[in-house]
CSV table of C-alpha atoms and ligand atoms in Angstrom, one decimal:
chain,number,residue,atom,x,y,z
A,1120,MET,CA,-29.4,14.3,-17.4
A,1121,ILE,CA,-28.3,10.7,-18.0
A,1122,LYS,CA,-28.0,11.5,-21.7
A,1123,LYS,CA,-25.8,14.5,-20.9
A,1124,HIS,CA,-23.6,12.3,-18.7
A,1125,THR,CA,-23.1,9.7,-21.5
A,1126,ASP,CA,-22.3,12.5,-24.0
A,1127,ASP,CA,-19.7,14.0,-21.7
A,1128,ILE,CA,-18.0,10.7,-21.0
A,1129,GLN,CA,-18.1,9.9,-24.7
A,1130,PHE,CA,-16.6,13.3,-25.5
A,1131,ASP,CA,-13.9,12.8,-22.9
A,1132,GLN,CA,-13.0,9.4,-24.3
A,1133,GLN,CA,-13.0,10.5,-27.9
A,1134,HIS,CA,-11.1,13.9,-27.5
A,1135,ILE,CA,-9.2,14.2,-24.3
A,1136,TRP,CA,-5.8,12.7,-23.5
A,1137,HIS,CA,-5.5,11.3,-20.1
A,1138,PRO,CA,-2.1,10.3,-18.8
A,1139,TYR,CA,-0.6,7.1,-20.1
A,1140,THR,CA,-3.7,5.6,-21.6
A,1141,SER,CA,-4.7,4.8,-25.2
A,1142,MET,CA,-6.7,7.3,-27.2
A,1143,THR,CA,-8.5,4.5,-29.0
A,1144,THR,CA,-9.2,2.1,-26.2
A,1145,PRO,CA,-8.8,4.4,-23.1
A,1146,LEU,CA,-9.1,3.2,-19.5
A,1147,PRO,CA,-12.2,4.5,-17.9
A,1148,ALA,CA,-12.1,8.0,-16.3
A,1149,TYR,CA,-14.6,8.6,-13.5
A,1150,LYS,CA,-16.2,12.0,-13.3
A,1151,VAL,CA,-15.6,13.9,-10.0
A,1152,VAL,CA,-18.1,16.5,-8.9
A,1153,LYS,CA,-16.7,17.3,-5.5
A,1154,ALA,CA,-13.8,16.6,-3.2
A,1155,LYS,CA,-13.5,17.5,0.5
A,1156,GLY,CA,-11.1,16.3,3.2
A,1157,VAL,CA,-10.0,12.8,2.2
A,1158,HIS,CA,-13.1,12.1,0.1
A,1159,ILE,CA,-13.6,12.3,-3.7
A,1160,GLU,CA,-17.2,12.3,-4.8
A,1161,LEU,CA,-18.2,10.9,-8.2
A,1162,ASP,CA,-21.2,12.0,-10.2
A,1163,SER,CA,-22.5,8.5,-9.9
A,1164,GLY,CA,-22.9,9.2,-6.1
A,1165,GLU,CA,-20.0,7.2,-4.6
A,1166,LYS,CA,-17.9,8.9,-2.1
A,1167,LEU,CA,-14.4,7.5,-2.1
A,1168,VAL,CA,-11.6,7.6,0.5
A,1169,ASP,CA,-8.6,8.9,-1.3
A,1170,GLY,CA,-5.5,6.7,-1.1
A,1171,MET,CA,-3.4,8.6,-3.7
A,1172,ALA,CA,-3.3,12.2,-2.5
A,1173,SER,CA,-3.7,13.0,-6.3
A,1174,TRP,CA,-0.2,11.7,-6.9
A,1175,TRP,CA,1.6,12.7,-3.7
A,1176,SER,CA,0.3,16.3,-3.7
A,1177,VAL,CA,-2.8,16.7,-1.7
A,1178,VAL,CA,-1.3,16.3,1.7
A,1179,HIS,CA,-3.9,18.2,3.7
A,1180,GLY,CA,-6.9,16.9,1.9
A,1181,TYR,CA,-9.2,18.6,-0.6
A,1182,ASN,CA,-11.0,21.9,-0.2
A,1183,HIS,CA,-9.1,22.9,2.9
A,1184,PRO,CA,-10.5,26.0,4.4
A,1185,VAL,CA,-7.1,27.6,5.3
A,1186,ILE,CA,-5.6,27.1,1.8
A,1187,ASN,CA,-9.0,28.2,0.2
A,1188,GLN,CA,-8.9,31.4,2.2
A,1189,ALA,CA,-5.3,32.2,1.4
A,1190,MET,CA,-6.1,31.8,-2.2
A,1191,HIS,CA,-9.3,33.8,-2.0
A,1192,GLN,CA,-7.4,36.7,-0.4
A,1193,GLN,CA,-4.7,36.5,-3.1
A,1194,ILE,CA,-7.2,36.5,-5.9
A,1195,ASP,CA,-8.7,39.6,-4.6
A,1196,ASP,CA,-5.3,41.3,-4.6
A,1197,PHE,CA,-4.0,39.9,-7.9
A,1198,SER,CA,-3.7,36.4,-9.4
A,1199,HIS,CA,-0.7,36.9,-11.6
A,1200,VAL,CA,2.0,39.4,-12.6
A,1201,MET,CA,5.1,38.7,-14.7
A,1202,PHE,CA,8.2,37.9,-12.6
A,1203,GLY,CA,10.6,39.8,-14.9
A,1204,GLY,CA,11.2,43.1,-13.2
A,1205,LEU,CA,8.4,42.6,-10.6
A,1206,THR,CA,8.2,40.7,-7.4
A,1207,HIS,CA,5.6,40.1,-4.6
A,1208,GLN,CA,5.0,39.1,-1.0
A,1209,PRO,CA,3.8,35.5,-1.7
A,1210,ALA,CA,7.0,34.6,-3.6
A,1211,ILE,CA,9.3,36.3,-1.1
A,1212,ASP,CA,7.5,34.5,1.8
A,1213,LEU,CA,7.7,31.1,0.0
A,1214,CYS,CA,11.4,31.3,-0.9
A,1215,ARG,CA,12.3,32.4,2.7
A,1216,ARG,CA,10.4,29.4,4.0
A,1217,LEU,CA,12.0,27.0,1.5
A,1218,ILE,CA,15.6,28.1,2.2
A,1219,LYS,CA,14.9,27.8,5.9
A,1220,MET,CA,13.4,24.2,5.8
A,1221,THR,CA,15.5,22.5,3.2
A,1222,PRO,CA,18.9,20.9,3.8
A,1223,GLU,CA,21.8,23.2,4.5
A,1224,GLY,CA,23.5,25.3,1.9
A,1225,LEU,CA,20.6,25.7,-0.6
A,1226,ASP,CA,20.2,29.4,-0.6
A,1227,LYS,CA,19.0,30.3,-4.1
A,1228,VAL,CA,15.5,29.5,-5.3
A,1229,PHE,CA,14.2,29.2,-8.9
A,1230,LEU,CA,10.4,29.0,-9.1
A,1231,ALA,CA,9.2,26.7,-11.9
A,1232,ASP,CA,5.8,25.7,-13.1
A,1233,SER,CA,5.9,21.9,-12.8
A,1234,GLY,CA,8.1,19.1,-11.4
A,1235,SER,CA,9.5,18.2,-14.9
A,1236,VAL,CA,10.4,21.8,-15.5
A,1237,SER,CA,12.2,22.1,-12.2
A,1238,VAL,CA,14.2,19.1,-13.3
A,1239,GLU,CA,15.0,20.8,-16.6
A,1240,VAL,CA,16.1,23.8,-14.7
A,1241,ALA,CA,18.3,21.7,-12.4
A,1242,ILE,CA,20.0,20.1,-15.3
A,1243,LYS,CA,20.5,23.4,-17.1
A,1244,MET,CA,21.9,24.9,-14.0
A,1245,ALA,CA,24.5,22.0,-13.8
A,1246,ILE,CA,25.4,22.4,-17.4
A,1247,GLN,CA,25.7,26.2,-17.2
A,1248,TYR,CA,27.8,25.8,-14.0
A,1249,TRP,CA,30.5,23.7,-15.8
A,1250,HIS,CA,30.3,25.9,-18.9
A,1251,SER,CA,31.1,28.9,-16.7
A,1252,LYS,CA,34.1,27.1,-15.2
A,1253,LYS,CA,35.4,26.5,-18.8
A,1254,GLN,CA,34.8,22.7,-18.4
A,1255,GLN,CA,32.6,22.4,-21.5
A,1256,LYS,CA,33.1,18.6,-21.7
A,1257,LYS,CA,31.1,18.2,-18.6
A,1258,THR,CA,27.6,17.9,-20.2
A,1259,ARG,CA,26.4,14.4,-19.4
A,1260,LEU,CA,24.2,13.2,-16.6
A,1261,MET,CA,24.5,10.0,-14.5
A,1262,THR,CA,21.7,8.4,-12.7
A,1263,VAL,CA,20.5,5.0,-11.5
A,1264,LEU,CA,18.2,2.5,-13.3
A,1265,GLY,CA,14.6,2.5,-12.1
A,1266,GLY,CA,14.4,6.2,-11.6
A,1267,TYR,CA,11.6,8.7,-12.7
A,1268,HIS,CA,12.3,12.4,-13.1
A,1269,GLY,CA,9.4,13.7,-15.4
A,1270,ASP,CA,8.2,13.7,-19.0
A,1271,THR,CA,10.0,16.6,-20.6
A,1272,PHE,CA,13.0,15.7,-22.7
A,1273,ALA,CA,16.0,16.2,-20.4
A,1274,ALA,CA,14.0,14.8,-17.5
A,1275,MET,CA,13.0,11.8,-19.7
A,1276,SER,CA,16.6,11.1,-20.5
A,1277,VAL,CA,17.3,10.2,-16.9
A,1278,CYS,CA,14.2,8.1,-16.4
A,1279,ASP,CA,14.6,4.4,-16.5
A,1280,PRO,CA,15.4,3.6,-20.1
A,1281,VAL,CA,13.0,0.6,-20.3
A,1282,ASN,CA,10.1,2.0,-18.4
A,1283,GLY,CA,10.6,5.3,-20.0
A,1284,MET,CA,10.7,3.7,-23.6
A,1285,HIS,CA,13.8,5.5,-24.5
A,1286,GLN,CA,14.0,3.7,-27.8
A,1287,LEU,CA,10.9,5.8,-29.1
A,1288,PHE,CA,13.0,9.0,-28.8
A,1289,GLN,CA,16.4,7.8,-29.9
A,1290,GLY,CA,18.3,10.3,-31.9
A,1291,PHE,CA,16.6,13.2,-30.1
A,1292,MET,CA,17.4,12.5,-26.5
A,1293,ALA,CA,20.5,13.1,-24.4
A,1294,ASN,CA,22.5,10.0,-23.7
A,1295,GLY,CA,22.9,9.4,-19.9
A,1296,VAL,CA,25.2,7.1,-18.0
A,1297,PHE,CA,23.1,4.5,-16.0
A,1298,ALA,CA,24.3,2.9,-12.9
A,1299,PRO,CA,22.6,-0.2,-11.5
A,1300,ARG,CA,19.5,0.3,-9.3
A,1301,PRO,CA,20.5,0.8,-5.7
A,1302,GLY,CA,20.6,-2.8,-4.7
A,1303,ILE,CA,20.1,-2.7,-0.9
A,1304,ASN,CA,16.7,-2.0,0.6
A,1305,PHE,CA,16.0,0.6,3.2
A,1306,ASP,CA,15.9,-1.8,6.2
A,1307,GLU,CA,18.5,-4.4,5.0
A,1308,SER,CA,22.0,-4.4,6.3
A,1309,TRP,CA,24.6,-2.4,4.3
A,1310,ASP,CA,27.3,-4.0,2.3
A,1311,ASP,CA,30.0,-1.8,0.6
A,1312,SER,CA,30.1,-4.0,-2.4
A,1313,ALA,CA,26.7,-2.5,-3.4
A,1314,VAL,CA,28.6,0.6,-4.7
A,1315,THR,CA,31.4,-1.1,-6.6
A,1316,GLU,CA,29.9,-0.6,-10.0
A,1317,LEU,CA,28.9,2.9,-9.1
A,1318,GLN,CA,32.5,3.7,-8.2
A,1319,ASN,CA,33.8,2.3,-11.4
A,1320,LEU,CA,31.3,4.4,-13.4
A,1321,PHE,CA,32.4,7.6,-11.6
A,1322,ALA,CA,36.0,6.8,-12.3
A,1323,ALA,CA,35.3,6.1,-16.0
A,1324,HIS,CA,33.1,9.0,-16.7
A,1325,HIS,CA,33.6,11.9,-14.3
A,1326,GLN,CA,35.3,14.1,-16.9
A,1327,GLU,CA,32.2,14.2,-19.0
A,1328,LEU,CA,29.7,14.3,-16.0
A,1329,ALA,CA,27.9,17.5,-15.2
A,1330,ALA,CA,25.7,16.0,-12.5
A,1331,PHE,CA,24.4,12.8,-10.8
A,1332,ILE,CA,20.6,13.0,-10.4
A,1333,ILE,CA,18.7,10.7,-8.1
A,1334,GLU,CA,15.4,10.4,-6.1
A,1335,PRO,CA,16.6,10.2,-2.5
A,1336,ILE,CA,15.6,7.0,-0.7
A,1337,VAL,CA,12.3,6.4,-2.7
A,1338,GLN,CA,12.3,5.5,-6.3
A,1339,GLY,CA,8.7,6.5,-7.0
A,1340,ALA,CA,7.0,6.1,-10.4
A,1341,GLY,CA,9.9,3.8,-11.4
A,1342,GLY,CA,9.0,1.1,-9.0
A,1343,MET,CA,8.1,2.3,-5.5
A,1344,ARG,CA,11.3,1.0,-4.1
A,1345,PHE,CA,13.0,2.2,-0.8
A,1346,TYR,CA,16.7,2.0,-0.8
A,1347,HIS,CA,19.4,2.2,1.9
A,1348,PRO,CA,20.4,5.7,3.1
A,1349,GLU,CA,24.1,4.7,3.0
A,1350,TYR,CA,23.8,4.5,-0.8
A,1351,LEU,CA,22.9,8.1,-0.9
A,1352,LYS,CA,25.7,9.0,1.4
A,1353,GLN,CA,28.2,7.2,-0.9
A,1354,VAL,CA,26.7,9.0,-3.8
A,1355,ARG,CA,27.4,12.3,-2.1
A,1356,GLU,CA,30.9,11.4,-1.3
A,1357,LEU,CA,31.5,10.2,-4.9
A,1358,CYS,CA,30.2,13.4,-6.3
A,1359,ASP,CA,32.6,15.4,-4.1
A,1360,GLN,CA,35.6,13.2,-4.9
A,1361,TYR,CA,35.0,13.4,-8.7
A,1362,ASN,CA,33.7,16.9,-9.0
A,1363,VAL,CA,30.2,16.0,-10.1
A,1364,LEU,CA,27.2,18.1,-8.9
A,1365,LEU,CA,24.5,16.2,-7.0
A,1366,ILE,CA,20.8,16.9,-7.9
A,1367,ALA,CA,18.3,15.4,-5.5
A,1368,ASP,CA,14.8,15.1,-7.0
A,1369,GLU,CA,12.5,15.3,-3.9
A,1370,ILE,CA,9.5,16.1,-6.0
A,1371,ALA,CA,7.7,13.1,-4.6
A,1372,THR,CA,9.5,12.7,-1.3
A,1373,GLY,CA,9.6,16.3,-0.1
A,1374,PHE,CA,7.5,17.8,2.8
A,1375,GLY,CA,7.4,14.8,5.1
A,1376,ARG,CA,6.1,11.9,3.1
A,1377,THR,CA,9.0,9.5,4.0
A,1378,GLY,CA,9.0,10.3,7.7
A,1379,LYS,CA,11.7,13.1,7.3
A,1380,LEU,CA,10.9,16.5,6.1
A,1381,PHE,CA,13.1,15.8,3.1
A,1382,ALA,CA,14.4,12.2,2.3
A,1383,CYS,CA,18.0,13.5,2.1
A,1384,GLU,CA,17.8,13.8,5.8
A,1385,HIS,CA,17.7,9.9,6.1
A,1386,ALA,CA,21.3,10.0,4.9
A,1387,ASN,CA,22.1,13.4,6.5
A,1388,ILE,CA,23.4,14.9,3.2
A,1389,SER,CA,22.8,18.1,1.3
A,1390,PRO,CA,22.5,18.0,-2.5
A,1391,ASP,CA,24.1,20.8,-4.6
A,1392,ILE,CA,20.7,21.2,-6.5
A,1393,LEU,CA,17.2,20.3,-5.1
A,1394,CYS,CA,14.0,19.8,-7.0
A,1395,LEU,CA,10.6,20.2,-5.2
A,1396,GLY,CA,7.1,20.0,-6.5
A,1397,LYS,CA,3.9,18.0,-6.0
A,1398,ALA,CA,3.0,18.6,-2.3
A,1399,LEU,CA,4.5,22.1,-2.4
A,1400,THR,CA,1.1,23.7,-2.9
A,1401,GLY,CA,-0.8,21.1,-0.9
A,1402,GLY,CA,-1.9,19.9,-4.3
A,1403,TYR,CA,-3.9,23.1,-5.2
A,1404,LEU,CA,-1.9,24.4,-8.2
A,1405,THR,CA,1.0,23.4,-10.2
A,1406,LEU,CA,4.2,24.9,-8.8
A,1407,ALA,CA,7.8,23.6,-8.4
A,1408,ALA,CA,11.1,24.9,-7.1
A,1409,THR,CA,14.7,24.3,-7.9
A,1410,LEU,CA,17.1,25.3,-5.1
A,1411,CYS,CA,20.9,25.6,-5.5
A,1412,THR,CA,24.0,26.7,-3.5
A,1413,THR,CA,25.3,30.1,-3.6
A,1414,GLU,CA,28.4,28.9,-5.3
A,1415,ILE,CA,26.5,27.4,-8.2
A,1416,ALA,CA,24.4,30.6,-8.6
A,1417,GLU,CA,27.5,32.9,-8.5
A,1418,THR,CA,29.4,30.6,-10.9
A,1419,ILE,CA,26.6,30.7,-13.5
A,1420,SER,CA,26.3,34.5,-13.0
A,1421,SER,CA,30.1,34.8,-13.8
A,1422,GLY,CA,29.7,32.8,-17.0
A,1423,GLU,CA,29.3,33.8,-20.7
A,1424,ALA,CA,25.6,34.5,-20.5
A,1425,GLY,CA,25.9,36.3,-17.1
A,1426,VAL,CA,22.4,35.0,-16.3
A,1427,PHE,CA,20.6,31.7,-15.9
A,1428,MET,CA,18.9,30.8,-19.2
A,1429,HIS,CA,15.4,30.2,-18.2
A,1430,GLY,CA,12.3,32.2,-17.3
A,1431,PRO,CA,8.8,30.8,-17.7
A,1432,THR,CA,5.8,33.1,-18.4
A,1433,PHE,CA,4.1,32.0,-15.2
A,1434,MET,CA,7.2,32.0,-13.1
A,1435,GLY,CA,6.4,32.6,-9.3
A,1436,ASN,CA,2.7,32.7,-9.9
A,1437,PRO,CA,1.3,34.6,-6.8
A,1438,LEU,CA,-1.8,32.4,-6.4
A,1439,ALA,CA,0.3,29.2,-6.4
A,1440,CYS,CA,2.8,30.8,-4.0
A,1441,SER,CA,0.0,31.7,-1.7
A,1442,ALA,CA,-1.4,28.2,-1.7
A,1443,ALA,CA,2.2,26.9,-0.9
A,1444,ASN,CA,2.6,29.3,1.9
A,1445,ALA,CA,-0.7,28.2,3.5
A,1446,SER,CA,0.2,24.5,2.9
A,1447,LEU,CA,3.6,24.9,4.5
A,1448,ALA,CA,2.2,26.6,7.5
A,1449,LEU,CA,-0.4,23.8,7.8
A,1450,LEU,CA,2.4,21.2,7.7
A,1451,GLU,CA,3.8,22.7,10.9
A,1452,GLN,CA,0.5,23.4,12.6
A,1453,ASN,CA,-0.7,19.8,11.9
A,1454,HIS,CA,2.5,18.3,13.2
A,1455,TRP,CA,3.2,16.3,10.0
A,1456,GLN,CA,5.7,14.1,11.7
A,1457,SER,CA,3.1,12.6,14.1
A,1458,GLN,CA,0.6,12.4,11.2
A,1459,ILE,CA,3.1,10.3,9.2
A,1460,GLU,CA,4.2,8.2,12.1
A,1461,SER,CA,0.5,7.3,12.7
A,1462,ILE,CA,-0.1,6.5,9.0
A,1463,GLU,CA,3.1,4.4,9.0
A,1464,THR,CA,2.1,2.3,12.0
A,1465,SER,CA,-1.4,1.6,10.5
A,1466,LEU,CA,0.0,0.7,7.1
A,1467,GLN,CA,2.1,-2.1,8.7
A,1468,ALA,CA,-1.2,-4.0,8.7
A,1469,LEU,CA,-0.7,-4.6,4.9
A,1470,ALA,CA,1.9,-7.1,5.9
A,1471,ASP,CA,-0.9,-9.6,6.3
A,1472,LEU,CA,-0.7,-9.9,2.5
A,1473,GLN,CA,2.9,-10.9,2.5
A,1474,SER,CA,2.0,-14.6,2.6
A,1475,HIS,CA,-0.5,-14.4,-0.3
A,1476,PRO,CA,0.7,-16.4,-3.3
A,1477,GLN,CA,0.0,-13.5,-5.7
A,1478,VAL,CA,2.0,-11.0,-3.6
A,1479,GLU,CA,5.7,-10.6,-4.2
A,1480,ASN,CA,6.5,-8.1,-1.4
A,1481,VAL,CA,4.9,-5.7,0.9
A,1482,ARG,CA,6.7,-2.5,2.1
A,1483,VAL,CA,6.0,0.6,4.1
A,1484,LEU,CA,8.0,3.8,4.6
A,1485,GLY,CA,6.5,6.9,6.2
A,1486,GLY,CA,3.2,7.6,4.5
A,1487,ILE,CA,3.8,5.1,1.7
A,1488,GLY,CA,2.4,1.6,1.5
A,1489,VAL,CA,3.2,-0.7,-1.4
A,1490,VAL,CA,1.9,-4.1,-2.3
A,1491,GLU,CA,4.0,-5.5,-5.1
A,1492,THR,CA,2.2,-8.3,-6.9
A,1493,VAL,CA,3.6,-11.3,-8.8
A,1494,ARG,CA,1.7,-10.5,-12.0
A,1495,PRO,CA,0.6,-7.1,-13.3
A,1496,VAL,CA,-2.9,-6.2,-12.4
A,1497,ASN,CA,-5.6,-5.1,-14.9
A,1498,THR,CA,-6.0,-1.4,-13.9
A,1499,ALA,CA,-9.6,-1.0,-15.1
A,1500,LYS,CA,-10.8,-4.1,-13.3
A,1501,ILE,CA,-9.0,-3.6,-10.0
A,1502,GLN,CA,-10.1,0.0,-10.0
A,1503,ALA,CA,-13.8,-1.0,-10.3
A,1504,HIS,CA,-13.3,-3.3,-7.3
A,1505,PHE,CA,-11.7,-0.6,-5.3
A,1506,ILE,CA,-14.6,1.7,-6.1
A,1507,LYS,CA,-17.1,-0.8,-4.9
A,1508,HIS,CA,-15.1,-0.9,-1.6
A,1509,GLY,CA,-15.4,2.9,-1.4
A,1510,VAL,CA,-11.7,3.9,-2.1
A,1511,TRP,CA,-9.7,5.6,-4.7
A,1512,ILE,CA,-6.5,3.6,-5.4
A,1513,ARG,CA,-5.0,3.5,-8.8
A,1514,PRO,CA,-2.4,0.7,-9.2
A,1515,PHE,CA,0.0,0.4,-12.1
A,1516,GLY,CA,1.8,-2.7,-13.3
A,1517,LYS,CA,2.6,-4.8,-10.4
A,1518,LEU,CA,2.2,-2.0,-7.9
A,1519,VAL,CA,-0.8,-1.5,-5.7
A,1520,TYR,CA,0.2,1.4,-3.5
A,1521,VAL,CA,-1.2,4.1,-1.3
A,1522,MET,CA,0.1,7.5,-0.1
A,1523,PRO,CA,-2.9,9.0,1.5
A,1524,PRO,CA,-3.4,12.7,2.5
A,1525,TYR,CA,-1.7,13.3,5.9
A,1526,VAL,CA,-5.0,14.2,7.5
A,1527,ILE,CA,-6.5,10.9,7.0
A,1528,SER,CA,-8.2,9.4,10.1
A,1529,ASN,CA,-7.5,6.0,11.5
A,1530,ASP,CA,-10.9,4.8,10.4
A,1531,GLU,CA,-10.5,6.1,6.9
A,1532,LEU,CA,-7.0,4.5,6.7
A,1533,GLN,CA,-8.5,1.2,7.8
A,1534,THR,CA,-11.0,1.5,5.0
A,1535,LEU,CA,-8.1,1.8,2.5
A,1536,ILE,CA,-6.2,-1.1,4.1
A,1537,GLU,CA,-9.2,-3.4,4.2
A,1538,ALA,CA,-10.0,-2.6,0.6
A,1539,ILE,CA,-6.5,-3.7,-0.5
A,1540,ILE,CA,-6.6,-6.9,1.6
A,1541,ASN,CA,-10.0,-7.8,0.3
A,1542,VAL,CA,-9.4,-6.9,-3.4
A,1543,ILE,CA,-5.9,-8.5,-3.9
A,1544,PRO,CA,-7.2,-12.2,-3.5
A,1545,ASN,CA,-9.9,-11.5,-6.2
A,1546,GLU,CA,-9.4,-13.8,-9.3
A,1547,ASP,CA,-10.4,-11.2,-11.9
A,1548,ILE,CA,-8.1,-8.3,-11.1
A,1549,TRP,CA,-5.1,-9.6,-13.1
A,1550,GLY,CA,-4.0,-8.4,-16.5
B,1233,PLP,C1,6.1,13.6,-10.4
B,1233,PLP,C2,7.6,13.6,-10.5
B,1233,PLP,C3,8.3,14.4,-11.4
B,1233,PLP,C4,7.6,15.3,-12.4
B,1233,PLP,O1,6.7,16.3,-11.9
B,1233,PLP,P1,5.5,16.9,-12.8
B,1233,PLP,O2,4.9,17.9,-11.9
B,1233,PLP,O3,4.6,15.7,-13.1
B,1233,PLP,O4,6.1,17.4,-14.0
B,1233,PLP,C5,9.6,14.4,-11.3
B,1233,PLP,N1,10.3,13.7,-10.4
B,1233,PLP,C6,9.7,12.9,-9.6
B,1233,PLP,C7,10.5,12.2,-8.6
B,1233,PLP,C8,8.3,12.8,-9.5
B,1233,PLP,O5,7.7,12.0,-8.6
């Protein structure tokens, strides 16, 4: 048994890519045998309270009876059929729900297979839109520094150029226009000078810009920063003024995480194109969606191709749609808003760390808690400490952060918070 375990871990290390780790000296990967509710169980016996919701996605916890049942039922009917020329109830129900719950004006839904693909789809929609309007110079994208939009090529081209190591792919990748990072934090007071540079960039580049793409309010993987809603409002106005489409990437922020159902609601705006993913299926299966306005859809359909040029094999996968329908129903039934309010209130306790010499900043928004450290942490070492404290938290760089499943109890949340407060002062967690 022990020999088999060692063999498996060795095989994993030698042959299987894990995200963003070396293939010659990989970070450890712990083997999971079971996950239920907010607990992840390792084969070594530890039962960990999950602070990550498996990267924003598992909002109702693991192994949820309602989502399980919806998927069982769908498996017994059919797990997949092609979406070309065929349709089905789970997709119809899901798209109805998405149109109803998202910001106003987004009436057409493209079901994609992952967040990155939904961003590719959004970008292609924007470019095909201007092509159909015979404005073929409008092919570039503008965004802000510090963003993250996925790992495929077009998505990568609008990620932060330094974090995203754009120099590795030079010559192959689209050349975006980068505005400074939104400078004013969520709870600071607004100052119009914060958009001067942005205004200049719009004025200089609008004739070549197809779209402006941004993560509303929360810059996620690019630094876990929360910026001022007025910034997003001004972006919307500039897009209108200069005839540039606005793509909101709500793949991380969608479905309640920031305290609003969609982060765009903090600024009371609707984008022209919206990307959703991650929590869409409650973290059960990969599925994403790109929504757009009727005007965009009709313009694309009036163009040279007459159709939108994308159609993945697993488009609208019924099993994924059935998980999404169950997950969205649970959001409502569980009163996501009070779940998030209660998490937000408890996470404020992280502020105790603000005065620690190794801590740069502590910030909380909705169901997201971030401790930014002065120096980068050593991921392997700090992770081992967290496991000893019975929690699953995976920091990167200078960011120790949590975004737990919405169903986490107050006691379990205290376990997460205490683990962070106890582990940060440790001397041997630093890179
Ligand atoms: C995770 C993420 C993506 C990419 O989604 P994948 O499903 O990993 O391809 C894109 N944009 C944002 C804001 C994300 O957080």
